[in-house]
mmCIF file of C-alpha atoms in Angstrom:
data_model
loop_
_atom_site.group_PDB
_atom_site.id
_atom_site.type_symbol
_atom_site.label_atom_id
_atom_site.label_comp_id
_atom_site.label_asym_id
_atom_site.label_seq_id
_atom_site.Cartn_x
_atom_site.Cartn_y
_atom_site.Cartn_z
ATOM 1 C CA UNK O 1 -0.147 -0.430 0.254
ATOM 2 C CA UNK O 2 1.347 3.068 -0.619
ATOM 3 C CA UNK O 3 2.741 5.387 2.258
ATOM 4 C CA UNK O 4 0.232 8.116 2.451
ATOM 5 C CA UNK O 5 -2.478 5.339 3.073
ATOM 6 C CA UNK O 6 -4.663 5.680 6.255
ATOM 7 C CA UNK O 7 -2.834 3.300 9.031
ATOM 8 C CA UNK O 8 -6.240 2.493 9.874
ATOM 9 C CA UNK O 9 -7.369 1.472 6.436
ATOM 10 C CA UNK O 10 -4.140 -0.074 5.655
ATOM 11 C CA UNK O 11 -4.636 -2.235 8.678
ATOM 12 C CA UNK O 12 -8.332 -3.499 7.554
ATOM 13 C CA UNK O 13 -7.147 -4.421 4.337
ATOM 14 C CA UNK O 14 -4.356 -6.316 5.446
ATOM 15 C CA UNK O 15 -7.184 -8.071 8.133
ATOM 16 C CA UNK O 16 -9.702 -8.406 4.979
ATOM 17 C CA UNK O 17 -6.331 -10.399 2.769
ATOM 18 C CA UNK O 18 -5.664 -12.722 5.772
ATOM 19 C CA UNK O 19 -9.380 -13.460 6.260
ATOM 20 C CA UNK O 20 -9.466 -14.408 2.575
ATOM 21 C CA UNK O 21 -6.276 -16.366 2.597
ATOM 22 C CA UNK O 22 -7.257 -18.218 5.894
ATOM 23 C CA UNK O 23 -10.177 -19.486 3.934
ATOM 24 C CA UNK O 24 -8.074 -20.891 1.333
ATOM 25 C CA UNK O 25 -5.114 -22.293 3.842
ATOM 26 C CA UNK O 26 -5.122 -21.525 7.236
ATOM 27 C CA UNK O 27 -1.169 -22.437 7.713
ATOM 28 C CA UNK O 28 -0.515 -19.503 5.062
ATOM 29 C CA UNK O 29 -2.245 -17.412 7.215
ATOM 30 C CA UNK O 30 -1.158 -18.138 10.589
ATOM 31 C CA UNK O 31 2.794 -17.251 9.007
ATOM 32 C CA UNK O 32 1.241 -13.992 7.653
ATOM 33 C CA UNK O 33 -0.179 -13.458 11.097
ATOM 34 C CA UNK O 34 3.270 -14.110 13.124
ATOM 35 C CA UNK O 35 4.710 -11.636 10.377
ATOM 36 C CA UNK O 36 2.644 -9.219 11.082
ATOM 37 C CA UNK O 37 2.782 -10.333 15.278
ATOM 38 C CA UNK O 38 6.805 -9.556 14.734
ATOM 39 C CA UNK O 39 5.908 -5.594 14.235
ATOM 40 C CA UNK O 40 2.612 -5.125 16.121
ATOM 41 C CA UNK O 41 1.569 -7.450 19.191
ATOM 42 C CA UNK O 42 -2.382 -6.971 20.279
ATOM 43 C CA UNK O 43 -4.768 -9.291 21.616
ATOM 44 C CA UNK O 44 -6.641 -9.603 18.663
ATOM 45 C CA UNK O 45 -3.881 -11.279 16.288
ATOM 46 C CA UNK O 46 -3.042 -13.602 19.338
ATOM 47 C CA UNK O 47 -7.244 -14.543 19.042
ATOM 48 C CA UNK O 48 -7.343 -14.823 15.451
ATOM 49 C CA UNK O 49 -3.885 -16.958 15.442
ATOM 50 C CA UNK O 50 -5.710 -19.076 18.393
ATOM 51 C CA UNK O 51 -8.965 -19.682 16.077
ATOM 52 C CA UNK O 52 -6.615 -20.318 12.887
ATOM 53 C CA UNK O 53 -4.376 -23.063 15.216
ATOM 54 C CA UNK O 54 -8.319 -24.872 16.527
ATOM 55 C CA UNK O 55 -8.594 -25.252 12.868
ATOM 56 C CA UNK O 56 -5.617 -26.782 11.947
ATOM 57 C CA UNK O 57 -6.176 -29.376 14.830
ATOM 58 C CA UNK O 58 -3.085 -27.833 17.114
ATOM 59 C CA UNK O 59 -4.801 -27.373 20.089
ATOM 60 C CA UNK O 60 -2.050 -26.632 22.223
ATOM 61 C CA UNK O 61 -0.720 -23.545 20.148
ATOM 62 C CA UNK O 62 -3.749 -22.353 19.754
ATOM 63 C CA UNK O 63 -4.390 -22.561 23.666
ATOM 64 C CA UNK O 64 -1.423 -20.970 23.741
ATOM 65 C CA UNK O 65 -1.999 -18.575 21.214
ATOM 66 C CA UNK O 66 -5.668 -17.776 23.649
ATOM 67 C CA UNK O 67 -3.288 -17.169 26.677
ATOM 68 C CA UNK O 68 -1.558 -14.719 25.185
ATOM 69 C CA UNK O 69 -4.609 -12.581 24.715
ATOM 70 C CA UNK O 70 -4.696 -12.741 28.782
ATOM 71 C CA UNK O 71 -1.340 -10.760 28.976
ATOM 72 C CA UNK O 72 -3.664 -7.680 28.153
ATOM 73 C CA UNK O 73 -6.157 -7.655 30.523
ATOM 74 C CA UNK O 74 -7.104 -3.646 29.728
ATOM 75 C CA UNK O 75 -9.355 -5.051 27.173
ATOM 76 C CA UNK O 76 -12.532 -7.011 28.469
ATOM 77 C CA UNK O 77 -14.201 -8.334 25.239
ATOM 78 C CA UNK O 78 -11.038 -10.141 24.531
ATOM 79 C CA UNK O 79 -9.814 -11.490 27.958
ATOM 80 C CA UNK O 80 -13.583 -13.097 28.146
ATOM 81 C CA UNK O 81 -13.596 -13.896 24.395
ATOM 82 C CA UNK O 82 -10.440 -15.955 25.278
ATOM 83 C CA UNK O 83 -11.356 -17.263 28.455
ATOM 84 C CA UNK O 84 -14.629 -18.771 26.566
ATOM 85 C CA UNK O 85 -12.126 -20.291 24.061
ATOM 86 C CA UNK O 86 -9.811 -21.847 26.209
ATOM 87 C CA UNK O 87 -12.833 -23.580 27.953
ATOM 88 C CA UNK O 88 -14.319 -25.020 24.394
ATOM 89 C CA UNK O 89 -10.378 -26.278 24.012
ATOM 90 C CA UNK O 90 -10.170 -28.160 27.629
ATOM 91 C CA UNK O 91 -13.570 -29.288 26.635
ATOM 92 C CA UNK O 92 -12.268 -31.158 24.122
ATOM 93 C CA UNK O 93 -9.270 -31.712 24.965
ATOM 94 C CA UNK O 94 -8.787 -32.521 28.791
ATOM 95 C CA UNK O 95 -5.432 -33.477 28.475
ATOM 96 C CA UNK O 96 -4.779 -30.161 27.877
ATOM 97 C CA UNK O 97 -5.539 -29.415 31.641
ATOM 98 C CA UNK O 98 -2.335 -30.897 33.046
ATOM 99 C CA UNK O 99 -0.227 -28.259 31.413
ATOM 100 C CA UNK O 100 -2.056 -25.250 32.899
ATOM 101 C CA UNK O 101 -0.175 -23.461 35.428
ATOM 102 C CA UNK O 102 -1.292 -21.583 38.745
ATOM 103 C CA UNK O 103 -0.379 -18.652 37.235
ATOM 104 C CA UNK O 104 -2.515 -19.291 33.968
ATOM 105 C CA UNK O 105 -5.389 -20.293 36.340
ATOM 106 C CA UNK O 106 -5.366 -17.048 37.558
ATOM 107 C CA UNK O 107 -5.595 -15.355 33.871
ATOM 108 C CA UNK O 108 -8.533 -17.526 33.787
ATOM 109 C CA UNK O 109 -10.313 -17.154 37.394
ATOM 110 C CA UNK O 110 -9.958 -13.160 36.324
ATOM 111 C CA UNK O 111 -11.502 -13.792 33.062
ATOM 112 C CA UNK O 112 -14.490 -15.760 34.613
ATOM 113 C CA UNK O 113 -14.939 -12.754 36.580
ATOM 114 C CA UNK O 114 -15.212 -10.068 33.874
ATOM 115 C CA UNK O 115 -17.516 -12.186 32.150
ATOM 116 C CA UNK O 116 -18.997 -12.417 35.704
ATOM 117 C CA UNK O 117 -19.076 -16.176 35.755
ATOM 118 C CA UNK O 118 -18.677 -15.693 39.534
ATOM 119 C CA UNK O 119 -19.671 -19.391 40.572
ATOM 120 C CA UNK O 120 -17.128 -20.609 38.134
ATOM 121 C CA UNK O 121 -14.062 -18.083 39.104
ATOM 122 C CA UNK O 122 -14.909 -19.148 42.802
ATOM 123 C CA UNK O 123 -14.266 -22.718 41.802
ATOM 124 C CA UNK O 124 -10.821 -22.046 40.314
ATOM 125 C CA UNK O 125 -10.056 -20.047 43.053
ATOM 126 C CA UNK O 126 -10.513 -23.026 45.157
ATOM 127 C CA UNK O 127 -7.857 -24.852 43.082
ATOM 128 C CA UNK O 128 -5.144 -22.371 42.580
ATOM 129 C CA UNK O 129 -2.045 -22.761 45.326
ATOM 130 C CA UNK O 130 -0.309 -19.473 45.468
ATOM 131 C CA UNK O 131 2.415 -21.341 46.717
ATOM 132 C CA UNK O 132 3.171 -22.167 43.264
ATOM 133 C CA UNK O 133 3.339 -19.499 42.075
ATOM 134 C CA UNK O 134 6.364 -16.850 41.815
ATOM 135 C CA UNK O 135 6.677 -13.766 43.376
ATOM 136 C CA UNK O 136 5.708 -11.462 40.649
ATOM 137 C CA UNK O 137 2.886 -13.526 40.418
ATOM 138 C CA UNK O 138 1.497 -13.318 43.784
ATOM 139 C CA UNK O 139 0.792 -9.961 43.514
ATOM 140 C CA UNK O 140 -2.132 -10.552 40.605
ATOM 141 C CA UNK O 141 -3.104 -13.285 42.653
ATOM 142 C CA UNK O 142 -4.042 -11.036 45.506
ATOM 143 C CA UNK O 143 -4.874 -8.141 43.508
ATOM 144 C CA UNK O 144 -7.457 -10.480 41.376
ATOM 145 C CA UNK O 145 -9.077 -12.147 44.398
ATOM 146 C CA UNK O 146 -9.542 -9.097 46.155
ATOM 147 C CA UNK O 147 -11.334 -7.954 43.060
ATOM 148 C CA UNK O 148 -13.527 -10.947 43.246
ATOM 149 C CA UNK O 149 -14.552 -10.883 46.532
ATOM 150 C CA UNK O 150 -15.082 -7.001 46.422
ATOM 151 C CA UNK O 151 -17.165 -7.287 43.274
ATOM 152 C CA UNK O 152 -19.224 -9.530 45.285
ATOM 153 C CA UNK O 153 -18.993 -7.413 48.583
ATOM 154 C CA UNK O 154 -17.556 -10.082 50.472
ATOM 155 C CA UNK O 155 -14.768 -8.661 52.298
ATOM 156 C CA UNK O 156 -13.428 -10.916 54.543
ATOM 157 C CA UNK O 157 -11.452 -13.358 51.789
ATOM 158 C CA UNK O 158 -9.946 -10.359 50.733
ATOM 159 C CA UNK O 159 -8.795 -9.140 54.353
ATOM 160 C CA UNK O 160 -7.710 -12.317 55.316
ATOM 161 C CA UNK O 161 -5.366 -12.887 51.863
ATOM 162 C CA UNK O 162 -3.999 -9.915 52.290
ATOM 163 C CA UNK O 163 -3.012 -10.583 55.968
ATOM 164 C CA UNK O 164 -1.410 -13.396 55.112
ATOM 165 C CA UNK O 165 0.593 -12.440 52.012
#
């Protein structure tokens, strides 16, 4: 595209080209998205890559890309979409459950909270062992745990975890 074209329009043209290519050859679209990711990373690109890997049957790579979306917590929609897709993958391939680290469980529980699936979030929080988290991940764990319980107006669990960590 010429350099005087609006960058938003240029991105839309690239997305359209990749969408057309993905319908013809998913592996080629995966290569294109990886090329785009070298220059510009975004949760939408990781969502699209996850979907393409899912179509090709590479479920581990799909799950890894969906978890990369969770590195961008400022976008609730992509967070919700990613957690829903991870749930689909875990239902289809229960063996992937064993590959979830404690930190990934923290991210998923936060996704459940954002999606207002409070019962699922609490159930997952009960399965997380904070002793297995790195020190940097522990801060994220406590922060999201407190968000959940403050959101449902139960302050005692949050007070207890802050006092003990």
